[in-house]
Amino acid sequence: MTKEKTPKQIVELLDKYIIGQDEAKKQVAIALYNRYRRTQLSKTMQQDITPKNILMAGPTGVGKTEIARRLAKIVNAPFVKVEATKFTEVGYVGRNVESMVRDLAQAAVRMEEQQEFERVKSVATQKANDQLVKLLVPGIKKENRENSMQQMMQMLSGNLNLSANQETEEVTDEIRNQRMSVRDQLAHGLLEDREVTIEVEQAPKANPMGDMMGQMGMDMSSLMGDLLPKKKVKRTLPVSEAREILIQQESKNLVNYDSLYQDAIEQAQQNGIIFIDEIDKIAAGDKRNSGQVSREGVQRDILPIVEGSTVSTKYGPVSTEHILFIGAGAFAESKPSDLIPELQGRFPIRVELNALSQADFVKILKDPANSLLKQYIALMNADGIKLIFTQEAIDKIAEIAYQVNQGTDNIGARRLTTILEKLLEDVLYEGPDMNMGEITITEKYVTEKLDDVITNKDLTKFIL
């Protein structure tokens, strides 16, 4: 966990990507920094300090998910997003609530693996280049017939090679000189397009039973994969692509996975963030759910996970006591008080996110890193066209987005994408065939392109 980032610094980083919602940013930044504060205390005190889980309420498209996702990236913490509506009571078909913890463990393992791969990259690259040299200039193959007694000893020790004959290679002076030459050419990037045949592990086939077993805490593909030998297939690839695959293979051989799994579980337990979206959909607001899976039942299944329990994963048991949970929902047809009291008590920090104003839309179009307008400008630049938006045009797009949100369903900032796609459809379609170096989107163009759709209410519902 990055210790240097104070709550103010976290908010400043969030401001680069998310417009408005200052109160929500402030609360999540405090919750996150409190984790660092906790690590500075005695072990006895640490055990008693649990994370202050957050419940975010606000309309769709105002930044709830984006705040949580960016937060995890800022502090480099294991993060998973789950939807409460995918879970069902135990005994019904659907995802088991414990799967969210297994997903978090998987995310933590991926993060740790990536860090370890970076650490061993230079050694793995060297080994991969050594392999490429041998593949490009093969030695003289020699068969080494093992006697039956050696095979019997190998079988008893569990190291039997399924091939009765082992191949070794003989390297002559001529081959050695050729390899030195090839190694030099590889180092100077002269053989990147040369094709080479390598052996890679065959990708596992999709197993429809796998997901069902996974919900019961069993990963059959992993269990079978550990018992059975890995099947390899030959692929012919350019040297540049083959090197990446060989680096991956060598990295796996260099990493101590037992230690990696322990570190990953510790990361998930101490720094993990689970974002439960659509938590309002399991709040029984209308109380009319006869014939359906009980929403309250789903809440009661989630409760022990949020309270603190131990979940078995294929990497080892994961305690959820210090995982930070962020619940989010629109709460349009229900309210946080409709959740069962025990679950409400586990989300002590409540944050209300505001609906976006017209001024917010202008900022969203322009200000964030890789904002929507910057994305379209970059896409058109790929065709050699410079796309320019006047300030009046940007104001008009924001005004239309705000009006459409008021007149139909309020889907927040997502409305801007729909409007921009409609506005720029001709430019995006004609772009590759245009010889124009510059296209300026003016307020007049925005009005002409979208006026018919705005005035026709039926058309608005379908198109915008």
PDB file of N, CA and C in Angstrom, residues 304-399:
ATOM      1  N   PRO A 304     -22.595 -12.149   6.979  1.00  0.00           N
ATOM      2  CA  PRO A 304     -21.393 -12.703   7.632  1.00  0.00           C
ATOM      3  C   PRO A 304     -20.091 -12.349   6.918  1.00  0.00           C
ATOM      4  N   ILE A 305     -20.152 -12.174   5.592  1.00  0.00           N
ATOM      5  CA  ILE A 305     -18.947 -11.795   4.836  1.00  0.00           C
ATOM      6  C   ILE A 305     -18.504 -10.396   5.253  1.00  0.00           C
ATOM      7  N   VAL A 306     -19.475  -9.474   5.344  1.00  0.00           N
ATOM      8  CA  VAL A 306     -19.155  -8.086   5.698  1.00  0.00           C
ATOM      9  C   VAL A 306     -18.773  -7.989   7.178  1.00  0.00           C
ATOM     10  N   GLU A 307     -19.416  -8.807   8.027  1.00  0.00           N
ATOM     11  CA  GLU A 307     -19.116  -8.788   9.468  1.00  0.00           C
ATOM     12  C   GLU A 307     -17.708  -9.294   9.754  1.00  0.00           C
ATOM     13  N   GLY A 308     -17.266 -10.258   8.961  1.00  0.00           N
ATOM     14  CA  GLY A 308     -15.951 -10.851   9.193  1.00  0.00           C
ATOM     15  C   GLY A 308     -16.049 -12.348   9.351  1.00  0.00           C
ATOM     16  N   SER A 309     -15.636 -13.077   8.318  1.00  0.00           N
ATOM     17  CA  SER A 309     -15.634 -14.538   8.368  1.00  0.00           C
ATOM     18  C   SER A 309     -14.442 -15.028   7.549  1.00  0.00           C
ATOM     19  N   THR A 310     -14.226 -16.329   7.564  1.00  0.00           N
ATOM     20  CA  THR A 310     -13.117 -16.901   6.804  1.00  0.00           C
ATOM     21  C   THR A 310     -13.678 -17.716   5.654  1.00  0.00           C
ATOM     22  N   VAL A 311     -13.206 -17.402   4.449  1.00  0.00           N
ATOM     23  CA  VAL A 311     -13.692 -18.061   3.235  1.00  0.00           C
ATOM     24  C   VAL A 311     -12.565 -18.899   2.633  1.00  0.00           C
ATOM     25  N   SER A 312     -12.889 -20.134   2.280  1.00  0.00           N
ATOM     26  CA  SER A 312     -11.889 -21.009   1.653  1.00  0.00           C
ATOM     27  C   SER A 312     -11.741 -20.649   0.179  1.00  0.00           C
ATOM     28  N   THR A 313     -10.511 -20.452  -0.255  1.00  0.00           N
ATOM     29  CA  THR A 313     -10.225 -20.232  -1.675  1.00  0.00           C
ATOM     30  C   THR A 313      -9.164 -21.247  -2.095  1.00  0.00           C
ATOM     31  N   LYS A 314      -8.919 -21.362  -3.390  1.00  0.00           N
ATOM     32  CA  LYS A 314      -7.929 -22.347  -3.846  1.00  0.00           C
ATOM     33  C   LYS A 314      -6.501 -21.933  -3.488  1.00  0.00           C
ATOM     34  N   TYR A 315      -6.338 -20.691  -3.006  1.00  0.00           N
ATOM     35  CA  TYR A 315      -5.011 -20.225  -2.597  1.00  0.00           C
ATOM     36  C   TYR A 315      -4.828 -20.301  -1.083  1.00  0.00           C
ATOM     37  N   GLY A 316      -5.906 -20.617  -0.372  1.00  0.00           N
ATOM     38  CA  GLY A 316      -5.856 -20.695   1.083  1.00  0.00           C
ATOM     39  C   GLY A 316      -7.013 -19.916   1.693  1.00  0.00           C
ATOM     40  N   PRO A 317      -7.225 -20.036   3.018  1.00  0.00           N
ATOM     41  CA  PRO A 317      -8.342 -19.324   3.658  1.00  0.00           C
ATOM     42  C   PRO A 317      -8.106 -17.811   3.708  1.00  0.00           C
ATOM     43  N   VAL A 318      -9.176 -17.043   3.441  1.00  0.00           N
ATOM     44  CA  VAL A 318      -9.096 -15.578   3.451  1.00  0.00           C
ATOM     45  C   VAL A 318     -10.062 -15.044   4.499  1.00  0.00           C
ATOM     46  N   SER A 319      -9.531 -14.258   5.444  1.00  0.00           N
ATOM     47  CA  SER A 319     -10.375 -13.623   6.453  1.00  0.00           C
ATOM     48  C   SER A 319     -10.882 -12.290   5.905  1.00  0.00           C
ATOM     49  N   THR A 320     -12.178 -12.016   6.110  1.00  0.00           N
ATOM     50  CA  THR A 320     -12.772 -10.784   5.552  1.00  0.00           C
ATOM     51  C   THR A 320     -12.873  -9.662   6.597  1.00  0.00           C
ATOM     52  N   GLU A 321     -12.279  -9.856   7.773  1.00  0.00           N
ATOM     53  CA  GLU A 321     -12.443  -8.886   8.866  1.00  0.00           C
ATOM     54  C   GLU A 321     -11.953  -7.492   8.531  1.00  0.00           C
ATOM     55  N   HIS A 322     -10.877  -7.397   7.743  1.00  0.00           N
ATOM     56  CA  HIS A 322     -10.284  -6.075   7.478  1.00  0.00           C
ATOM     57  C   HIS A 322     -10.388  -5.671   6.005  1.00  0.00           C
ATOM     58  N   ILE A 323     -11.237  -6.362   5.247  1.00  0.00           N
ATOM     59  CA  ILE A 323     -11.499  -5.966   3.861  1.00  0.00           C
ATOM     60  C   ILE A 323     -12.450  -4.761   3.886  1.00  0.00           C
ATOM     61  N   LEU A 324     -12.187  -3.778   3.033  1.00  0.00           N
ATOM     62  CA  LEU A 324     -13.065  -2.606   2.961  1.00  0.00           C
ATOM     63  C   LEU A 324     -14.190  -2.878   1.963  1.00  0.00           C
ATOM     64  N   PHE A 325     -15.431  -2.764   2.430  1.00  0.00           N
ATOM     65  CA  PHE A 325     -16.594  -2.962   1.565  1.00  0.00           C
ATOM     66  C   PHE A 325     -17.212  -1.604   1.236  1.00  0.00           C
ATOM     67  N   ILE A 326     -17.468  -1.394  -0.058  1.00  0.00           N
ATOM     68  CA  ILE A 326     -18.153  -0.171  -0.488  1.00  0.00           C
ATOM     69  C   ILE A 326     -19.438  -0.601  -1.188  1.00  0.00           C
ATOM     70  N   GLY A 327     -20.570  -0.275  -0.583  1.00  0.00           N
ATOM     71  CA  GLY A 327     -21.866  -0.578  -1.192  1.00  0.00           C
ATOM     72  C   GLY A 327     -22.348   0.632  -1.971  1.00  0.00           C
ATOM     73  N   ALA A 328     -23.055   0.387  -3.075  1.00  0.00           N
ATOM     74  CA  ALA A 328     -23.546   1.508  -3.886  1.00  0.00           C
ATOM     75  C   ALA A 328     -24.862   1.146  -4.544  1.00  0.00           C
ATOM     76  N   GLY A 329     -25.701   2.152  -4.686  1.00  0.00           N
ATOM     77  CA  GLY A 329     -26.973   1.928  -5.368  1.00  0.00           C
ATOM     78  C   GLY A 329     -27.683   3.248  -5.608  1.00  0.00           C
ATOM     79  N   ALA A 330     -28.636   3.223  -6.544  1.00  0.00           N
ATOM     80  CA  ALA A 330     -29.389   4.447  -6.861  1.00  0.00           C
ATOM     81  C   ALA A 330     -30.397   4.764  -5.755  1.00  0.00           C
ATOM     82  N   PHE A 331     -30.927   3.711  -5.102  1.00  0.00           N
ATOM     83  CA  PHE A 331     -31.943   3.862  -4.062  1.00  0.00           C
ATOM     84  C   PHE A 331     -33.097   4.760  -4.546  1.00  0.00           C
ATOM     85  N   ALA A 332     -33.560   4.461  -5.768  1.00  0.00           N
ATOM     86  CA  ALA A 332     -34.679   5.223  -6.338  1.00  0.00           C
ATOM     87  C   ALA A 332     -36.009   4.689  -5.809  1.00  0.00           C
ATOM     88  N   GLU A 333     -36.129   3.350  -5.712  1.00  0.00           N
ATOM     89  CA  GLU A 333     -37.387   2.739  -5.262  1.00  0.00           C
ATOM     90  C   GLU A 333     -37.298   2.241  -3.818  1.00  0.00           C
ATOM     91  N   SER A 334     -36.141   2.395  -3.228  1.00  0.00           N
ATOM     92  CA  SER A 334     -35.966   1.999  -1.823  1.00  0.00           C
ATOM     93  C   SER A 334     -35.012   2.990  -1.185  1.00  0.00           C
ATOM     94  N   LYS A 335     -34.733   2.806   0.076  1.00  0.00           N
ATOM     95  CA  LYS A 335     -33.798   3.690   0.777  1.00  0.00           C
ATOM     96  C   LYS A 335     -32.899   2.840   1.668  1.00  0.00           C
ATOM     97  N   PRO A 336     -31.737   3.395   2.076  1.00  0.00           N
ATOM     98  CA  PRO A 336     -30.811   2.598   2.892  1.00  0.00           C
ATOM     99  C   PRO A 336     -31.465   1.970   4.125  1.00  0.00           C
ATOM    100  N   SER A 337     -32.477   2.637   4.688  1.00  0.00           N
ATOM    101  CA  SER A 337     -33.132   2.097   5.885  1.00  0.00           C
ATOM    102  C   SER A 337     -33.974   0.858   5.589  1.00  0.00           C
ATOM    103  N   ASP A 338     -34.160   0.537   4.282  1.00  0.00           N
ATOM    104  CA  ASP A 338     -34.894  -0.682   3.917  1.00  0.00           C
ATOM    105  C   ASP A 338     -34.003  -1.921   4.004  1.00  0.00           C
ATOM    106  N   LEU A 339     -32.686  -1.721   4.088  1.00  0.00           N
ATOM    107  CA  LEU A 339     -31.786  -2.859   4.305  1.00  0.00           C
ATOM    108  C   LEU A 339     -32.002  -3.380   5.723  1.00  0.00           C
ATOM    109  N   ILE A 340     -31.682  -4.651   5.959  1.00  0.00           N
ATOM    110  CA  ILE A 340     -31.871  -5.195   7.302  1.00  0.00           C
ATOM    111  C   ILE A 340     -30.944  -4.444   8.276  1.00  0.00           C
ATOM    112  N   PRO A 341     -31.387  -4.222   9.517  1.00  0.00           N
ATOM    113  CA  PRO A 341     -30.619  -3.390  10.458  1.00  0.00           C
ATOM    114  C   PRO A 341     -29.175  -3.856  10.631  1.00  0.00           C
ATOM    115  N   GLU A 342     -28.965  -5.190  10.666  1.00  0.00           N
ATOM    116  CA  GLU A 342     -27.603  -5.700  10.872  1.00  0.00           C
ATOM    117  C   GLU A 342     -26.670  -5.251   9.749  1.00  0.00           C
ATOM    118  N   LEU A 343     -27.180  -5.258   8.506  1.00  0.00           N
ATOM    119  CA  LEU A 343     -26.358  -4.867   7.359  1.00  0.00           C
ATOM    120  C   LEU A 343     -26.139  -3.352   7.347  1.00  0.00           C
ATOM    121  N   GLN A 344     -27.186  -2.607   7.706  1.00  0.00           N
ATOM    122  CA  GLN A 344     -27.034  -1.143   7.813  1.00  0.00           C
ATOM    123  C   GLN A 344     -25.910  -0.785   8.774  1.00  0.00           C
ATOM    124  N   GLY A 345     -25.862  -1.508   9.905  1.00  0.00           N
ATOM    125  CA  GLY A 345     -24.859  -1.220  10.930  1.00  0.00           C
ATOM    126  C   GLY A 345     -23.437  -1.492  10.464  1.00  0.00           C
ATOM    127  N   ARG A 346     -23.298  -2.315   9.416  1.00  0.00           N
ATOM    128  CA  ARG A 346     -21.966  -2.640   8.904  1.00  0.00           C
ATOM    129  C   ARG A 346     -21.494  -1.645   7.852  1.00  0.00           C
ATOM    130  N   PHE A 347     -22.342  -0.676   7.509  1.00  0.00           N
ATOM    131  CA  PHE A 347     -21.962   0.395   6.574  1.00  0.00           C
ATOM    132  C   PHE A 347     -22.173   1.738   7.282  1.00  0.00           C
ATOM    133  N   PRO A 348     -21.273   2.055   8.248  1.00  0.00           N
ATOM    134  CA  PRO A 348     -21.500   3.249   9.079  1.00  0.00           C
ATOM    135  C   PRO A 348     -21.354   4.571   8.336  1.00  0.00           C
ATOM    136  N   ILE A 349     -20.576   4.605   7.248  1.00  0.00           N
ATOM    137  CA  ILE A 349     -20.373   5.879   6.537  1.00  0.00           C
ATOM    138  C   ILE A 349     -21.343   5.954   5.365  1.00  0.00           C
ATOM    139  N   ARG A 350     -22.193   6.949   5.386  1.00  0.00           N
ATOM    140  CA  ARG A 350     -23.194   7.126   4.317  1.00  0.00           C
ATOM    141  C   ARG A 350     -22.821   8.353   3.488  1.00  0.00           C
ATOM    142  N   VAL A 351     -22.820   8.183   2.187  1.00  0.00           N
ATOM    143  CA  VAL A 351     -22.482   9.300   1.296  1.00  0.00           C
ATOM    144  C   VAL A 351     -23.557   9.399   0.219  1.00  0.00           C
ATOM    145  N   GLU A 352     -24.082  10.610   0.044  1.00  0.00           N
ATOM    146  CA  GLU A 352     -25.061  10.818  -1.028  1.00  0.00           C
ATOM    147  C   GLU A 352     -24.387  11.545  -2.191  1.00  0.00           C
ATOM    148  N   LEU A 353     -24.466  10.942  -3.366  1.00  0.00           N
ATOM    149  CA  LEU A 353     -23.883  11.570  -4.554  1.00  0.00           C
ATOM    150  C   LEU A 353     -24.962  12.363  -5.276  1.00  0.00           C
ATOM    151  N   ASN A 354     -24.593  13.531  -5.757  1.00  0.00           N
ATOM    152  CA  ASN A 354     -25.569  14.438  -6.366  1.00  0.00           C
ATOM    153  C   ASN A 354     -25.770  14.133  -7.848  1.00  0.00           C
ATOM    154  N   ALA A 355     -26.982  14.451  -8.335  1.00  0.00           N
ATOM    155  CA  ALA A 355     -27.225  14.371  -9.778  1.00  0.00           C
ATOM    156  C   ALA A 355     -26.359  15.421 -10.468  1.00  0.00           C
ATOM    157  N   LEU A 356     -25.961  15.146 -11.705  1.00  0.00           N
ATOM    158  CA  LEU A 356     -25.038  16.044 -12.418  1.00  0.00           C
ATOM    159  C   LEU A 356     -25.770  17.237 -13.022  1.00  0.00           C
ATOM    160  N   SER A 357     -25.165  18.408 -12.899  1.00  0.00           N
ATOM    161  CA  SER A 357     -25.743  19.631 -13.463  1.00  0.00           C
ATOM    162  C   SER A 357     -25.198  19.848 -14.876  1.00  0.00           C
ATOM    163  N   GLN A 358     -25.727  20.863 -15.547  1.00  0.00           N
ATOM    164  CA  GLN A 358     -25.257  21.208 -16.897  1.00  0.00           C
ATOM    165  C   GLN A 358     -23.785  21.630 -16.859  1.00  0.00           C
ATOM    166  N   ALA A 359     -23.410  22.370 -15.823  1.00  0.00           N
ATOM    167  CA  ALA A 359     -22.009  22.803 -15.678  1.00  0.00           C
ATOM    168  C   ALA A 359     -21.085  21.603 -15.479  1.00  0.00           C
ATOM    169  N   ASP A 360     -21.588  20.574 -14.752  1.00  0.00           N
ATOM    170  CA  ASP A 360     -20.799  19.347 -14.558  1.00  0.00           C
ATOM    171  C   ASP A 360     -20.545  18.659 -15.899  1.00  0.00           C
ATOM    172  N   PHE A 361     -21.567  18.653 -16.748  1.00  0.00           N
ATOM    173  CA  PHE A 361     -21.424  18.001 -18.069  1.00  0.00           C
ATOM    174  C   PHE A 361     -20.334  18.681 -18.899  1.00  0.00           C
ATOM    175  N   VAL A 362     -20.281  20.014 -18.837  1.00  0.00           N
ATOM    176  CA  VAL A 362     -19.238  20.760 -19.579  1.00  0.00           C
ATOM    177  C   VAL A 362     -17.863  20.320 -19.088  1.00  0.00           C
ATOM    178  N   LYS A 363     -17.701  20.234 -17.771  1.00  0.00           N
ATOM    179  CA  LYS A 363     -16.417  19.823 -17.195  1.00  0.00           C
ATOM    180  C   LYS A 363     -16.070  18.378 -17.566  1.00  0.00           C
ATOM    181  N   ILE A 364     -17.088  17.487 -17.537  1.00  0.00           N
ATOM    182  CA  ILE A 364     -16.853  16.070 -17.858  1.00  0.00           C
ATOM    183  C   ILE A 364     -16.373  15.926 -19.307  1.00  0.00           C
ATOM    184  N   LEU A 365     -16.921  16.737 -20.191  1.00  0.00           N
ATOM    185  CA  LEU A 365     -16.518  16.675 -21.604  1.00  0.00           C
ATOM    186  C   LEU A 365     -15.068  17.110 -21.798  1.00  0.00           C
ATOM    187  N   LYS A 366     -14.617  18.061 -21.000  1.00  0.00           N
ATOM    188  CA  LYS A 366     -13.307  18.689 -21.257  1.00  0.00           C
ATOM    189  C   LYS A 366     -12.192  18.314 -20.283  1.00  0.00           C
ATOM    190  N   ASP A 367     -12.510  18.287 -18.978  1.00  0.00           N
ATOM    191  CA  ASP A 367     -11.456  18.336 -17.962  1.00  0.00           C
ATOM    192  C   ASP A 367     -10.732  17.024 -17.635  1.00  0.00           C
ATOM    193  N   PRO A 368     -11.439  15.901 -17.451  1.00  0.00           N
ATOM    194  CA  PRO A 368     -10.723  14.704 -16.969  1.00  0.00           C
ATOM    195  C   PRO A 368      -9.615  14.244 -17.917  1.00  0.00           C
ATOM    196  N   ALA A 369      -8.642  13.514 -17.340  1.00  0.00           N
ATOM    197  CA  ALA A 369      -7.611  12.898 -18.182  1.00  0.00           C
ATOM    198  C   ALA A 369      -8.325  11.931 -19.123  1.00  0.00           C
ATOM    199  N   ASN A 370      -7.994  12.007 -20.415  1.00  0.00           N
ATOM    200  CA  ASN A 370      -8.667  11.186 -21.440  1.00  0.00           C
ATOM    201  C   ASN A 370     -10.183  11.364 -21.403  1.00  0.00           C
ATOM    202  N   SER A 371     -10.630  12.622 -21.341  1.00  0.00           N
ATOM    203  CA  SER A 371     -12.068  12.920 -21.340  1.00  0.00           C
ATOM    204  C   SER A 371     -12.695  12.483 -22.663  1.00  0.00           C
ATOM    205  N   LEU A 372     -14.027  12.530 -22.715  1.00  0.00           N
ATOM    206  CA  LEU A 372     -14.744  12.064 -23.906  1.00  0.00           C
ATOM    207  C   LEU A 372     -14.302  12.795 -25.173  1.00  0.00           C
ATOM    208  N   LEU A 373     -14.205  14.135 -25.091  1.00  0.00           N
ATOM    209  CA  LEU A 373     -13.803  14.899 -26.284  1.00  0.00           C
ATOM    210  C   LEU A 373     -12.383  14.538 -26.705  1.00  0.00           C
ATOM    211  N   LYS A 374     -11.486  14.362 -25.739  1.00  0.00           N
ATOM    212  CA  LYS A 374     -10.100  13.982 -26.054  1.00  0.00           C
ATOM    213  C   LYS A 374     -10.061  12.617 -26.746  1.00  0.00           C
ATOM    214  N   GLN A 375     -10.961  11.724 -26.339  1.00  0.00           N
ATOM    215  CA  GLN A 375     -11.015  10.393 -26.956  1.00  0.00           C
ATOM    216  C   GLN A 375     -11.418  10.483 -28.430  1.00  0.00           C
ATOM    217  N   TYR A 376     -12.465  11.270 -28.719  1.00  0.00           N
ATOM    218  CA  TYR A 376     -12.923  11.400 -30.117  1.00  0.00           C
ATOM    219  C   TYR A 376     -11.899  12.138 -30.976  1.00  0.00           C
ATOM    220  N   ILE A 377     -11.244  13.128 -30.387  1.00  0.00           N
ATOM    221  CA  ILE A 377     -10.200  13.860 -31.122  1.00  0.00           C
ATOM    222  C   ILE A 377      -9.068  12.900 -31.496  1.00  0.00           C
ATOM    223  N   ALA A 378      -8.687  12.029 -30.548  1.00  0.00           N
ATOM    224  CA  ALA A 378      -7.617  11.056 -30.803  1.00  0.00           C
ATOM    225  C   ALA A 378      -8.040  10.036 -31.856  1.00  0.00           C
ATOM    226  N   LEU A 379      -9.303   9.598 -31.819  1.00  0.00           N
ATOM    227  CA  LEU A 379      -9.800   8.622 -32.799  1.00  0.00           C
ATOM    228  C   LEU A 379      -9.764   9.200 -34.215  1.00  0.00           C
ATOM    229  N   MET A 380     -10.186  10.457 -34.352  1.00  0.00           N
ATOM    230  CA  MET A 380     -10.178  11.085 -35.675  1.00  0.00           C
ATOM    231  C   MET A 380      -8.755  11.389 -36.140  1.00  0.00           C
ATOM    232  N   ASN A 381      -7.876  11.623 -35.192  1.00  0.00           N
ATOM    233  CA  ASN A 381      -6.474  11.880 -35.519  1.00  0.00           C
ATOM    234  C   ASN A 381      -5.831  10.660 -36.179  1.00  0.00           C
ATOM    235  N   ALA A 382      -6.379   9.474 -35.881  1.00  0.00           N
ATOM    236  CA  ALA A 382      -5.881   8.248 -36.516  1.00  0.00           C
ATOM    237  C   ALA A 382      -6.116   8.275 -38.031  1.00  0.00           C
ATOM    238  N   ASP A 383      -7.121   9.045 -38.487  1.00  0.00           N
ATOM    239  CA  ASP A 383      -7.388   9.215 -39.927  1.00  0.00           C
ATOM    240  C   ASP A 383      -6.711  10.459 -40.480  1.00  0.00           C
ATOM    241  N   GLY A 384      -5.885  11.102 -39.652  1.00  0.00           N
ATOM    242  CA  GLY A 384      -5.188  12.308 -40.104  1.00  0.00           C
ATOM    243  C   GLY A 384      -6.079  13.539 -40.099  1.00  0.00           C
ATOM    244  N   ILE A 385      -7.179  13.487 -39.335  1.00  0.00           N
ATOM    245  CA  ILE A 385      -8.116  14.620 -39.287  1.00  0.00           C
ATOM    246  C   ILE A 385      -8.047  15.275 -37.917  1.00  0.00           C
ATOM    247  N   LYS A 386      -7.921  16.595 -37.913  1.00  0.00           N
ATOM    248  CA  LYS A 386      -7.897  17.348 -36.659  1.00  0.00           C
ATOM    249  C   LYS A 386      -9.325  17.789 -36.335  1.00  0.00           C
ATOM    250  N   LEU A 387      -9.871  17.217 -35.253  1.00  0.00           N
ATOM    251  CA  LEU A 387     -11.247  17.516 -34.850  1.00  0.00           C
ATOM    252  C   LEU A 387     -11.215  18.612 -33.788  1.00  0.00           C
ATOM    253  N   ILE A 388     -11.980  19.683 -34.025  1.00  0.00           N
ATOM    254  CA  ILE A 388     -11.999  20.823 -33.107  1.00  0.00           C
ATOM    255  C   ILE A 388     -13.434  21.072 -32.646  1.00  0.00           C
ATOM    256  N   PHE A 389     -13.631  21.251 -31.330  1.00  0.00           N
ATOM    257  CA  PHE A 389     -14.942  21.596 -30.777  1.00  0.00           C
ATOM    258  C   PHE A 389     -14.876  23.035 -30.269  1.00  0.00           C
ATOM    259  N   THR A 390     -15.785  23.884 -30.726  1.00  0.00           N
ATOM    260  CA  THR A 390     -15.823  25.248 -30.189  1.00  0.00           C
ATOM    261  C   THR A 390     -16.450  25.197 -28.784  1.00  0.00           C
ATOM    262  N   GLN A 391     -16.180  26.215 -27.975  1.00  0.00           N
ATOM    263  CA  GLN A 391     -16.724  26.246 -26.610  1.00  0.00           C
ATOM    264  C   GLN A 391     -18.250  26.278 -26.651  1.00  0.00           C
ATOM    265  N   GLU A 392     -18.810  27.017 -27.650  1.00  0.00           N
ATOM    266  CA  GLU A 392     -20.278  27.106 -27.776  1.00  0.00           C
ATOM    267  C   GLU A 392     -20.880  25.730 -28.072  1.00  0.00           C
ATOM    268  N   ALA A 393     -20.158  24.949 -28.895  1.00  0.00           N
ATOM    269  CA  ALA A 393     -20.638  23.599 -29.236  1.00  0.00           C
ATOM    270  C   ALA A 393     -20.631  22.710 -27.991  1.00  0.00           C
ATOM    271  N   ILE A 394     -19.573  22.831 -27.190  1.00  0.00           N
ATOM    272  CA  ILE A 394     -19.473  22.026 -25.957  1.00  0.00           C
ATOM    273  C   ILE A 394     -20.605  22.387 -24.999  1.00  0.00           C
ATOM    274  N   ASP A 395     -20.875  23.699 -24.871  1.00  0.00           N
ATOM    275  CA  ASP A 395     -21.971  24.142 -23.997  1.00  0.00           C
ATOM    276  C   ASP A 395     -23.310  23.589 -24.484  1.00  0.00           C
ATOM    277  N   LYS A 396     -23.497  23.574 -25.804  1.00  0.00           N
ATOM    278  CA  LYS A 396     -24.757  23.088 -26.384  1.00  0.00           C
ATOM    279  C   LYS A 396     -24.922  21.584 -26.145  1.00  0.00           C
ATOM    280  N   ILE A 397     -23.837  20.814 -26.305  1.00  0.00           N
ATOM    281  CA  ILE A 397     -23.892  19.363 -26.072  1.00  0.00           C
ATOM    282  C   ILE A 397     -24.275  19.102 -24.613  1.00  0.00           C
ATOM    283  N   ALA A 398     -23.661  19.856 -23.688  1.00  0.00           N
ATOM    284  CA  ALA A 398     -23.960  19.699 -22.255  1.00  0.00           C
ATOM    285  C   ALA A 398     -25.414  20.056 -21.968  1.00  0.00           C
ATOM    286  N   GLU A 399     -25.896  21.104 -22.614  1.00  0.00           N
ATOM    287  CA  GLU A 399     -27.291  21.547 -22.414  1.00  0.00           C
ATOM    288  C   GLU A 399     -28.266  20.474 -22.885  1.00  0.00           C
TER     289      GLU A 399
END
